[in-house]
mmCIF file with all atom_site columns, C-alpha atoms and ligand atoms in Angstrom:
data_model
loop_
_atom_site.group_PDB
_atom_site.id
_atom_site.type_symbol
_atom_site.label_atom_id
_atom_site.label_alt_id
_atom_site.label_comp_id
_atom_site.label_asym_id
_atom_site.label_entity_id
_atom_site.label_seq_id
_atom_site.pdbx_PDB_ins_code
_atom_site.Cartn_x
_atom_site.Cartn_y
_atom_site.Cartn_z
_atom_site.occupancy
_atom_site.B_iso_or_equiv
_atom_site.pdbx_formal_charge
_atom_site.auth_seq_id
_atom_site.auth_comp_id
_atom_site.auth_asym_id
_atom_site.auth_atom_id
_atom_site.pdbx_PDB_model_num
ATOM   1   C  CA  . MET A 1 1   ? 255.078 88.569  48.519 1.00 36.00 ? 13  MET A CA  1
ATOM   2   C  CA  . ASN A 1 2   ? 256.182 92.060  49.257 1.00 37.00 ? 14  ASN A CA  1
ATOM   3   C  CA  . LEU A 1 3   ? 253.645 94.168  47.419 1.00 54.00 ? 15  LEU A CA  1
ATOM   4   C  CA  . ILE A 1 4   ? 253.292 97.865  47.148 1.00 50.00 ? 16  ILE A CA  1
ATOM   5   C  CA  . HIS A 1 5   ? 250.343 99.916  46.075 1.00 48.00 ? 17  HIS A CA  1
ATOM   6   C  CA  . GLU A 1 6   ? 251.645 103.011 44.400 1.00 43.00 ? 18  GLU A CA  1
ATOM   7   C  CA  . SER A 1 7   ? 249.782 106.222 44.997 1.00 39.00 ? 19  SER A CA  1
ATOM   8   C  CA  . ARG A 1 8   ? 251.428 108.315 42.313 1.00 45.00 ? 20  ARG A CA  1
ATOM   9   C  CA  . SER A 1 9   ? 249.053 109.136 39.497 1.00 44.00 ? 21  SER A CA  1
ATOM   10  C  CA  . ALA A 1 10  ? 249.745 111.485 36.634 1.00 43.00 ? 22  ALA A CA  1
ATOM   11  C  CA  . PRO A 1 11  ? 247.038 113.869 35.490 1.00 43.00 ? 23  PRO A CA  1
ATOM   12  C  CA  . SER A 1 12  ? 246.740 113.575 31.723 1.00 45.00 ? 24  SER A CA  1
ATOM   13  C  CA  . GLY A 1 13  ? 249.355 115.587 29.904 1.00 49.00 ? 25  GLY A CA  1
ATOM   14  C  CA  . LEU A 1 14  ? 252.015 115.101 32.541 1.00 62.00 ? 26  LEU A CA  1
ATOM   15  C  CA  . ARG A 1 15  ? 254.729 112.473 32.491 1.00 82.00 ? 27  ARG A CA  1
ATOM   16  C  CA  . PRO A 1 16  ? 253.067 109.033 32.677 1.00 89.00 ? 28  PRO A CA  1
ATOM   17  C  CA  . THR A 1 17  ? 253.656 106.952 35.792 1.00 93.00 ? 29  THR A CA  1
ATOM   18  C  CA  . LEU A 1 18  ? 252.189 104.008 37.664 1.00 95.00 ? 30  LEU A CA  1
ATOM   19  C  CA  . PRO A 1 19  ? 248.386 104.193 38.166 1.00 96.00 ? 31  PRO A CA  1
ATOM   20  C  CA  . VAL A 1 20  ? 246.981 104.398 41.717 1.00 95.00 ? 32  VAL A CA  1
ATOM   21  C  CA  . TRP A 1 21  ? 245.319 100.994 41.361 1.00 97.00 ? 33  TRP A CA  1
ATOM   22  C  CA  . SER A 1 22  ? 248.499 99.109  40.474 1.00 97.00 ? 34  SER A CA  1
ATOM   23  C  CA  . VAL A 1 23  ? 249.638 96.058  42.444 1.00 97.00 ? 35  VAL A CA  1
ATOM   24  C  CA  . VAL A 1 24  ? 253.331 95.469  41.801 1.00 97.00 ? 36  VAL A CA  1
ATOM   25  C  CA  . SER A 1 25  ? 256.273 94.139  43.753 1.00 97.00 ? 37  SER A CA  1
ATOM   26  C  CA  . PRO A 1 26  ? 259.431 96.246  44.083 1.00 96.00 ? 38  PRO A CA  1
ATOM   27  C  CA  . ALA A 1 27  ? 261.156 93.996  41.528 1.00 97.00 ? 39  ALA A CA  1
ATOM   28  C  CA  . ARG A 1 28  ? 258.265 94.478  39.096 1.00 97.00 ? 40  ARG A CA  1
ATOM   29  C  CA  . LEU A 1 29  ? 258.406 98.238  39.567 1.00 97.00 ? 41  LEU A CA  1
ATOM   30  C  CA  . ALA A 1 30  ? 262.125 98.160  38.783 1.00 97.00 ? 42  ALA A CA  1
ATOM   31  C  CA  . HIS A 1 31  ? 261.365 96.203  35.571 1.00 98.00 ? 43  HIS A CA  1
ATOM   32  C  CA  . ILE A 1 32  ? 258.698 98.720  34.528 1.00 98.00 ? 44  ILE A CA  1
ATOM   33  C  CA  . GLU A 1 33  ? 261.106 101.599 35.186 1.00 97.00 ? 45  GLU A CA  1
ATOM   34  C  CA  . ARG A 1 34  ? 263.792 99.964  33.024 1.00 98.00 ? 46  ARG A CA  1
ATOM   35  C  CA  . VAL A 1 35  ? 261.256 99.474  30.199 1.00 98.00 ? 47  VAL A CA  1
ATOM   36  C  CA  . ALA A 1 36  ? 260.236 103.141 30.533 1.00 98.00 ? 48  ALA A CA  1
ATOM   37  C  CA  . THR A 1 37  ? 263.865 104.265 30.377 1.00 97.00 ? 49  THR A CA  1
ATOM   38  C  CA  . LEU A 1 38  ? 264.508 102.224 27.221 1.00 98.00 ? 50  LEU A CA  1
ATOM   39  C  CA  . VAL A 1 39  ? 261.341 103.491 25.541 1.00 98.00 ? 51  VAL A CA  1
ATOM   40  C  CA  . SER A 1 40  ? 262.269 107.086 26.411 1.00 97.00 ? 52  SER A CA  1
ATOM   41  C  CA  . GLN A 1 41  ? 265.695 106.570 24.824 1.00 98.00 ? 53  GLN A CA  1
ATOM   42  C  CA  . TRP A 1 42  ? 264.107 105.199 21.650 1.00 98.00 ? 54  TRP A CA  1
ATOM   43  C  CA  . ALA A 1 43  ? 261.589 108.064 21.493 1.00 98.00 ? 55  ALA A CA  1
ATOM   44  C  CA  . GLU A 1 44  ? 264.434 110.546 21.837 1.00 97.00 ? 56  GLU A CA  1
ATOM   45  C  CA  . GLU A 1 45  ? 266.564 108.872 19.180 1.00 98.00 ? 57  GLU A CA  1
ATOM   46  C  CA  . MET A 1 46  ? 263.642 108.418 16.788 1.00 98.00 ? 58  MET A CA  1
ATOM   47  C  CA  . GLY A 1 47  ? 262.545 112.030 17.248 1.00 98.00 ? 59  GLY A CA  1
ATOM   48  C  CA  . VAL A 1 48  ? 258.889 111.208 17.870 1.00 97.00 ? 60  VAL A CA  1
ATOM   49  C  CA  . PRO A 1 49  ? 256.562 114.017 18.995 1.00 97.00 ? 61  PRO A CA  1
ATOM   50  C  CA  . ASP A 1 50  ? 255.841 114.383 22.717 1.00 96.00 ? 62  ASP A CA  1
ATOM   51  C  CA  . SER A 1 51  ? 252.266 113.190 22.211 1.00 97.00 ? 63  SER A CA  1
ATOM   52  C  CA  . GLU A 1 52  ? 253.467 109.894 20.709 1.00 98.00 ? 64  GLU A CA  1
ATOM   53  C  CA  . ARG A 1 53  ? 256.157 109.450 23.352 1.00 98.00 ? 65  ARG A CA  1
ATOM   54  C  CA  . ASN A 1 54  ? 253.414 109.986 25.956 1.00 97.00 ? 66  ASN A CA  1
ATOM   55  C  CA  . ARG A 1 55  ? 251.340 107.166 24.391 1.00 98.00 ? 67  ARG A CA  1
ATOM   56  C  CA  . TRP A 1 56  ? 254.335 104.796 24.449 1.00 98.00 ? 68  TRP A CA  1
ATOM   57  C  CA  . LEU A 1 57  ? 255.032 105.587 28.102 1.00 98.00 ? 69  LEU A CA  1
ATOM   58  C  CA  . ARG A 1 58  ? 251.365 105.285 29.155 1.00 98.00 ? 70  ARG A CA  1
ATOM   59  C  CA  . ALA A 1 59  ? 251.389 101.735 27.763 1.00 98.00 ? 71  ALA A CA  1
ATOM   60  C  CA  . VAL A 1 60  ? 254.670 100.949 29.547 1.00 98.00 ? 72  VAL A CA  1
ATOM   61  C  CA  . TRP A 1 61  ? 253.404 102.075 32.944 1.00 98.00 ? 73  TRP A CA  1
ATOM   62  C  CA  . LEU A 1 62  ? 250.105 100.242 32.511 1.00 98.00 ? 74  LEU A CA  1
ATOM   63  C  CA  . HIS A 1 63  ? 251.308 96.950  31.017 1.00 98.00 ? 75  HIS A CA  1
ATOM   64  C  CA  . ASP A 1 64  ? 252.290 95.138  34.235 1.00 98.00 ? 76  ASP A CA  1
ATOM   65  C  CA  . ALA A 1 65  ? 250.245 97.289  36.634 1.00 98.00 ? 77  ALA A CA  1
ATOM   66  C  CA  . LEU A 1 66  ? 248.217 94.270  37.798 1.00 97.00 ? 78  LEU A CA  1
ATOM   67  C  CA  . ARG A 1 67  ? 250.970 91.665  37.310 1.00 96.00 ? 79  ARG A CA  1
ATOM   68  C  CA  . ASP A 1 68  ? 251.100 90.916  41.049 1.00 96.00 ? 80  ASP A CA  1
ATOM   69  C  CA  . ALA A 1 69  ? 247.386 91.310  41.783 1.00 96.00 ? 81  ALA A CA  1
ATOM   70  C  CA  . PRO A 1 70  ? 245.481 88.450  43.437 1.00 95.00 ? 82  PRO A CA  1
ATOM   71  C  CA  . ALA A 1 71  ? 243.870 85.898  41.077 1.00 92.00 ? 83  ALA A CA  1
ATOM   72  C  CA  . GLU A 1 72  ? 240.366 87.056  42.057 1.00 94.00 ? 84  GLU A CA  1
ATOM   73  C  CA  . GLU A 1 73  ? 241.140 90.624  41.029 1.00 95.00 ? 85  GLU A CA  1
ATOM   74  C  CA  . LEU A 1 74  ? 242.565 89.476  37.683 1.00 95.00 ? 86  LEU A CA  1
ATOM   75  C  CA  . GLU A 1 75  ? 239.478 87.336  37.068 1.00 94.00 ? 87  GLU A CA  1
ATOM   76  C  CA  . ARG A 1 76  ? 237.194 90.219  37.920 1.00 95.00 ? 88  ARG A CA  1
ATOM   77  C  CA  . TRP A 1 77  ? 238.840 92.497  35.349 1.00 96.00 ? 89  TRP A CA  1
ATOM   78  C  CA  . ALA A 1 78  ? 239.457 89.838  32.699 1.00 95.00 ? 90  ALA A CA  1
ATOM   79  C  CA  . PRO A 1 79  ? 236.813 87.138  33.164 1.00 91.00 ? 91  PRO A CA  1
ATOM   80  C  CA  . SER A 1 80  ? 237.096 85.843  29.609 1.00 85.00 ? 92  SER A CA  1
ATOM   81  C  CA  . ALA A 1 81  ? 240.903 85.734  29.457 1.00 76.00 ? 93  ALA A CA  1
ATOM   82  C  CA  . LEU A 1 82  ? 242.339 82.244  29.298 1.00 68.00 ? 94  LEU A CA  1
ATOM   83  C  CA  . GLY A 1 83  ? 244.914 80.720  31.563 1.00 69.00 ? 95  GLY A CA  1
ATOM   84  C  CA  . ASN A 1 84  ? 246.955 81.906  34.492 1.00 72.00 ? 96  ASN A CA  1
ATOM   85  C  CA  . ALA A 1 85  ? 248.107 85.306  35.735 1.00 72.00 ? 97  ALA A CA  1
ATOM   86  C  CA  . ALA A 1 86  ? 250.852 85.342  33.103 1.00 81.00 ? 98  ALA A CA  1
ATOM   87  C  CA  . LEU A 1 87  ? 248.226 85.615  30.365 1.00 86.00 ? 99  LEU A CA  1
ATOM   88  C  CA  . ARG A 1 88  ? 245.524 87.394  32.356 1.00 94.00 ? 100 ARG A CA  1
ATOM   89  C  CA  . HIS A 1 89  ? 247.396 90.443  33.677 1.00 96.00 ? 101 HIS A CA  1
ATOM   90  C  CA  . GLY A 1 90  ? 247.533 92.207  30.277 1.00 97.00 ? 102 GLY A CA  1
ATOM   91  C  CA  . PRO A 1 91  ? 243.785 92.015  29.584 1.00 97.00 ? 103 PRO A CA  1
ATOM   92  C  CA  . ALA A 1 92  ? 243.042 92.841  33.238 1.00 97.00 ? 104 ALA A CA  1
ATOM   93  C  CA  . SER A 1 93  ? 245.327 95.891  33.255 1.00 97.00 ? 105 SER A CA  1
ATOM   94  C  CA  . ALA A 1 94  ? 243.803 97.119  29.976 1.00 98.00 ? 106 ALA A CA  1
ATOM   95  C  CA  . ALA A 1 95  ? 240.247 96.719  31.310 1.00 98.00 ? 107 ALA A CA  1
ATOM   96  C  CA  . ARG A 1 96  ? 241.174 98.515  34.524 1.00 98.00 ? 108 ARG A CA  1
ATOM   97  C  CA  . ALA A 1 97  ? 242.878 101.323 32.586 1.00 98.00 ? 109 ALA A CA  1
ATOM   98  C  CA  . LYS A 1 98  ? 239.811 101.712 30.360 1.00 98.00 ? 110 LYS A CA  1
ATOM   99  C  CA  . ALA A 1 99  ? 237.591 101.964 33.438 1.00 97.00 ? 111 ALA A CA  1
ATOM   100 C  CA  . ASP A 1 100 ? 240.027 104.586 34.705 1.00 96.00 ? 112 ASP A CA  1
ATOM   101 C  CA  . GLY A 1 101 ? 239.501 106.713 31.584 1.00 96.00 ? 113 GLY A CA  1
ATOM   102 C  CA  . GLU A 1 102 ? 242.154 105.536 29.098 1.00 97.00 ? 114 GLU A CA  1
ATOM   103 C  CA  . THR A 1 103 ? 240.505 105.789 25.678 1.00 97.00 ? 115 THR A CA  1
ATOM   104 C  CA  . ASP A 1 104 ? 243.430 105.363 23.259 1.00 98.00 ? 116 ASP A CA  1
ATOM   105 C  CA  . ARG A 1 105 ? 242.825 102.133 21.332 1.00 98.00 ? 117 ARG A CA  1
ATOM   106 C  CA  . GLY A 1 106 ? 246.516 101.721 20.499 1.00 98.00 ? 118 GLY A CA  1
ATOM   107 C  CA  . VAL A 1 107 ? 247.530 102.059 24.144 1.00 98.00 ? 119 VAL A CA  1
ATOM   108 C  CA  . LEU A 1 108 ? 244.818 99.667  25.328 1.00 98.00 ? 120 LEU A CA  1
ATOM   109 C  CA  . ASP A 1 109 ? 245.681 97.059  22.667 1.00 98.00 ? 121 ASP A CA  1
ATOM   110 C  CA  . ALA A 1 110 ? 249.381 97.351  23.516 1.00 98.00 ? 122 ALA A CA  1
ATOM   111 C  CA  . VAL A 1 111 ? 248.646 96.603  27.168 1.00 98.00 ? 123 VAL A CA  1
ATOM   112 C  CA  . ARG A 1 112 ? 245.986 93.937  26.528 1.00 97.00 ? 124 ARG A CA  1
ATOM   113 C  CA  . TYR A 1 113 ? 248.107 91.868  24.138 1.00 97.00 ? 125 TYR A CA  1
ATOM   114 C  CA  . HIS A 1 114 ? 251.633 92.581  25.373 1.00 97.00 ? 126 HIS A CA  1
ATOM   115 C  CA  . SER A 1 115 ? 252.204 88.929  26.363 1.00 94.00 ? 127 SER A CA  1
ATOM   116 C  CA  . VAL A 1 116 ? 250.887 87.411  23.125 1.00 94.00 ? 128 VAL A CA  1
ATOM   117 C  CA  . GLY A 1 117 ? 251.210 89.912  20.253 1.00 97.00 ? 129 GLY A CA  1
ATOM   118 C  CA  . LEU A 1 118 ? 248.555 91.385  17.954 1.00 97.00 ? 130 LEU A CA  1
ATOM   119 C  CA  . ALA A 1 119 ? 248.557 91.639  14.156 1.00 97.00 ? 131 ALA A CA  1
ATOM   120 C  CA  . GLU A 1 120 ? 246.746 94.995  14.211 1.00 97.00 ? 132 GLU A CA  1
ATOM   121 C  CA  . TRP A 1 121 ? 249.144 96.743  16.592 1.00 98.00 ? 133 TRP A CA  1
ATOM   122 C  CA  . ASP A 1 122 ? 250.204 100.289 15.875 1.00 98.00 ? 134 ASP A CA  1
ATOM   123 C  CA  . MET A 1 123 ? 253.622 101.532 17.003 1.00 98.00 ? 135 MET A CA  1
ATOM   124 C  CA  . VAL A 1 124 ? 252.659 101.553 20.705 1.00 98.00 ? 136 VAL A CA  1
ATOM   125 C  CA  . GLY A 1 125 ? 252.169 97.787  20.819 1.00 98.00 ? 137 GLY A CA  1
ATOM   126 C  CA  . ARG A 1 126 ? 255.313 97.151  18.818 1.00 98.00 ? 138 ARG A CA  1
ATOM   127 C  CA  . VAL A 1 127 ? 257.453 99.380  21.023 1.00 98.00 ? 139 VAL A CA  1
ATOM   128 C  CA  . LEU A 1 128 ? 256.104 97.834  24.232 1.00 98.00 ? 140 LEU A CA  1
ATOM   129 C  CA  . TYR A 1 129 ? 256.533 94.238  22.991 1.00 98.00 ? 141 TYR A CA  1
ATOM   130 C  CA  . CYS A 1 130 ? 260.172 94.904  22.094 1.00 98.00 ? 142 CYS A CA  1
ATOM   131 C  CA  . ALA A 1 131 ? 261.131 97.015  25.113 1.00 98.00 ? 143 ALA A CA  1
ATOM   132 C  CA  . ASP A 1 132 ? 259.511 94.549  27.539 1.00 98.00 ? 144 ASP A CA  1
ATOM   133 C  CA  . TYR A 1 133 ? 261.828 91.877  26.116 1.00 98.00 ? 145 TYR A CA  1
ATOM   134 C  CA  . LEU A 1 134 ? 264.944 93.984  25.563 1.00 98.00 ? 146 LEU A CA  1
ATOM   135 C  CA  . GLU A 1 135 ? 265.129 95.855  28.879 1.00 98.00 ? 147 GLU A CA  1
ATOM   136 C  CA  . PRO A 1 136 ? 268.567 95.201  30.397 1.00 96.00 ? 148 PRO A CA  1
ATOM   137 C  CA  . GLY A 1 137 ? 267.415 93.604  33.654 1.00 95.00 ? 149 GLY A CA  1
ATOM   138 C  CA  . ARG A 1 138 ? 266.646 90.227  32.099 1.00 92.00 ? 150 ARG A CA  1
ATOM   139 C  CA  . GLU A 1 139 ? 269.350 87.592  32.498 1.00 90.00 ? 151 GLU A CA  1
ATOM   140 C  CA  . HIS A 1 140 ? 269.366 85.669  29.234 1.00 89.00 ? 152 HIS A CA  1
ATOM   141 C  CA  . ALA A 1 141 ? 271.214 86.645  26.030 1.00 93.00 ? 153 ALA A CA  1
ATOM   142 C  CA  . ARG A 1 142 ? 272.287 89.985  27.469 1.00 94.00 ? 154 ARG A CA  1
ATOM   143 C  CA  . GLU A 1 143 ? 274.660 90.917  24.646 1.00 95.00 ? 155 GLU A CA  1
ATOM   144 C  CA  . ASP A 1 144 ? 272.329 89.935  21.825 1.00 95.00 ? 156 ASP A CA  1
ATOM   145 C  CA  . ARG A 1 145 ? 269.471 91.842  23.405 1.00 97.00 ? 157 ARG A CA  1
ATOM   146 C  CA  . ALA A 1 146 ? 271.634 94.905  24.047 1.00 97.00 ? 158 ALA A CA  1
ATOM   147 C  CA  . ARG A 1 147 ? 272.564 94.949  20.350 1.00 98.00 ? 159 ARG A CA  1
ATOM   148 C  CA  . GLN A 1 148 ? 268.907 94.634  19.341 1.00 98.00 ? 160 GLN A CA  1
ATOM   149 C  CA  . ALA A 1 149 ? 267.980 97.502  21.682 1.00 98.00 ? 161 ALA A CA  1
ATOM   150 C  CA  . LEU A 1 150 ? 270.590 99.679  19.972 1.00 98.00 ? 162 LEU A CA  1
ATOM   151 C  CA  . ARG A 1 151 ? 269.283 98.712  16.512 1.00 98.00 ? 163 ARG A CA  1
ATOM   152 C  CA  . PHE A 1 152 ? 265.601 99.300  17.304 1.00 98.00 ? 164 PHE A CA  1
ATOM   153 C  CA  . PRO A 1 153 ? 265.384 103.038 16.435 1.00 98.00 ? 165 PRO A CA  1
ATOM   154 C  CA  . GLY A 1 154 ? 266.754 102.390 12.936 1.00 98.00 ? 166 GLY A CA  1
ATOM   155 C  CA  . ASP A 1 155 ? 265.174 98.989  12.243 1.00 98.00 ? 167 ASP A CA  1
ATOM   156 C  CA  . SER A 1 156 ? 262.129 98.573  14.482 1.00 98.00 ? 168 SER A CA  1
ATOM   157 C  CA  . GLY A 1 157 ? 260.428 96.168  12.054 1.00 97.00 ? 169 GLY A CA  1
ATOM   158 C  CA  . GLY A 1 158 ? 263.442 93.888  11.795 1.00 97.00 ? 170 GLY A CA  1
ATOM   159 C  CA  . VAL A 1 159 ? 264.010 93.809  15.546 1.00 98.00 ? 171 VAL A CA  1
ATOM   160 C  CA  . LEU A 1 160 ? 260.323 93.157  16.200 1.00 98.00 ? 172 LEU A CA  1
ATOM   161 C  CA  . ARG A 1 161 ? 260.395 90.168  13.836 1.00 97.00 ? 173 ARG A CA  1
ATOM   162 C  CA  . GLU A 1 162 ? 263.537 88.758  15.476 1.00 97.00 ? 174 GLU A CA  1
ATOM   163 C  CA  . ILE A 1 163 ? 262.046 89.030  18.959 1.00 97.00 ? 175 ILE A CA  1
ATOM   164 C  CA  . ALA A 1 164 ? 258.755 87.452  17.901 1.00 97.00 ? 176 ALA A CA  1
ATOM   165 C  CA  . ARG A 1 165 ? 260.658 84.595  16.249 1.00 96.00 ? 177 ARG A CA  1
ATOM   166 C  CA  . THR A 1 166 ? 262.748 84.005  19.390 1.00 96.00 ? 178 THR A CA  1
ATOM   167 C  CA  . ARG A 1 167 ? 259.783 84.136  21.745 1.00 95.00 ? 179 ARG A CA  1
ATOM   168 C  CA  . LEU A 1 168 ? 257.589 81.902  19.604 1.00 96.00 ? 180 LEU A CA  1
ATOM   169 C  CA  . ALA A 1 169 ? 260.382 79.382  19.047 1.00 96.00 ? 181 ALA A CA  1
ATOM   170 C  CA  . ARG A 1 170 ? 260.831 79.150  22.801 1.00 94.00 ? 182 ARG A CA  1
ATOM   171 C  CA  . ALA A 1 171 ? 257.085 78.711  23.348 1.00 93.00 ? 183 ALA A CA  1
ATOM   172 C  CA  . ILE A 1 172 ? 256.930 75.945  20.747 1.00 95.00 ? 184 ILE A CA  1
ATOM   173 C  CA  . ALA A 1 173 ? 260.035 74.223  22.174 1.00 96.00 ? 185 ALA A CA  1
ATOM   174 C  CA  . SER A 1 174 ? 258.339 74.258  25.582 1.00 94.00 ? 186 SER A CA  1
ATOM   175 C  CA  . GLY A 1 175 ? 255.303 72.546  24.125 1.00 93.00 ? 187 GLY A CA  1
ATOM   176 C  CA  . TRP A 1 176 ? 253.002 75.484  24.859 1.00 89.00 ? 188 TRP A CA  1
ATOM   177 C  CA  . GLN A 1 177 ? 249.928 76.239  22.809 1.00 87.00 ? 189 GLN A CA  1
ATOM   178 C  CA  . LEU A 1 178 ? 250.109 79.437  20.797 1.00 91.00 ? 190 LEU A CA  1
ATOM   179 C  CA  . PRO A 1 179 ? 247.102 81.716  21.371 1.00 89.00 ? 191 PRO A CA  1
ATOM   180 C  CA  . ASP A 1 180 ? 245.252 82.619  18.155 1.00 92.00 ? 192 ASP A CA  1
ATOM   181 C  CA  . PRO A 1 181 ? 246.359 86.304  18.267 1.00 93.00 ? 193 PRO A CA  1
ATOM   182 C  CA  . THR A 1 182 ? 249.987 85.131  18.446 1.00 95.00 ? 194 THR A CA  1
ATOM   183 C  CA  . VAL A 1 183 ? 249.640 83.026  15.302 1.00 96.00 ? 195 VAL A CA  1
ATOM   184 C  CA  . ARG A 1 184 ? 248.038 85.918  13.381 1.00 97.00 ? 196 ARG A CA  1
ATOM   185 C  CA  . PHE A 1 185 ? 250.696 88.300  14.740 1.00 97.00 ? 197 PHE A CA  1
ATOM   186 C  CA  . TRP A 1 186 ? 253.504 86.077  13.497 1.00 97.00 ? 198 TRP A CA  1
ATOM   187 C  CA  . ASN A 1 187 ? 251.870 85.455  10.117 1.00 96.00 ? 199 ASN A CA  1
ATOM   188 C  CA  . THR A 1 188 ? 251.591 89.202  9.559  1.00 95.00 ? 200 THR A CA  1
ATOM   189 C  CA  . LEU A 1 189 ? 255.287 89.703  10.373 1.00 94.00 ? 201 LEU A CA  1
ATOM   190 C  CA  . ALA A 1 190 ? 256.317 86.756  8.182  1.00 89.00 ? 202 ALA A CA  1
ATOM   191 C  CA  . VAL A 1 191 ? 254.247 87.998  5.251  1.00 78.00 ? 203 VAL A CA  1
ATOM   192 C  CA  . ARG A 1 192 ? 255.748 91.479  5.581  1.00 71.00 ? 204 ARG A CA  1
ATOM   193 C  CA  . ALA A 1 193 ? 259.235 89.981  5.557  1.00 68.00 ? 205 ALA A CA  1
ATOM   194 C  CA  . ALA A 1 194 ? 258.497 87.876  2.465  1.00 68.00 ? 206 ALA A CA  1
ATOM   195 C  CA  . GLY A 1 195 ? 256.749 90.694  0.586  1.00 61.00 ? 207 GLY A CA  1
HETATM 196 FE FE1 . FE2 B 2 .   ? 253.614 91.477  31.482 1.00 70.04 ? 323 FE2 B FE1 1
HETATM 197 FE FE1 . FE2 B 2 .   ? 256.741 93.639  31.516 1.00 70.04 ? 324 FE2 B FE1 1
#
């Protein structure tokens, strides 16, 4: 695989970017950049303060930073995470970011659980979960996802619930097990919708 190790690192307070320890392919980097662009658009439209926008973007740049790392590296940073690289790269990237000095619990939880969901997420986790799915580079359901991306700033809770429902339905249809955090995540969203 054609891997690159990025050497750009942002001192805190500057615009977030890929950490020096990242291992990502060019295609992965392009995905991360599209997620960052979408999140920046939402932050602009929603009028969030720069400090909050900075948290959202830190999570974006960290979330797939070890997505293309060798299995041994993922195991070293996330020894207790279950399954393959698809489920291990979030916990591994969060652990690596924490070792690198990231202390924001919301940012770390967003990165750690971005593949599975977390009931206790603050806005960082919710934004990342949605933008990771809605970025325009993915092939499937382009028009539906583009509409959801447009709706997000005005109805983030509704869009989050729709995306979770779609992703979980697909996982169940594939016969996959749902991790415990995913079940709690969905139950929280379903209860909010019913209440
Ligand atoms: Fe990921
Ligand atoms: Fe991603």
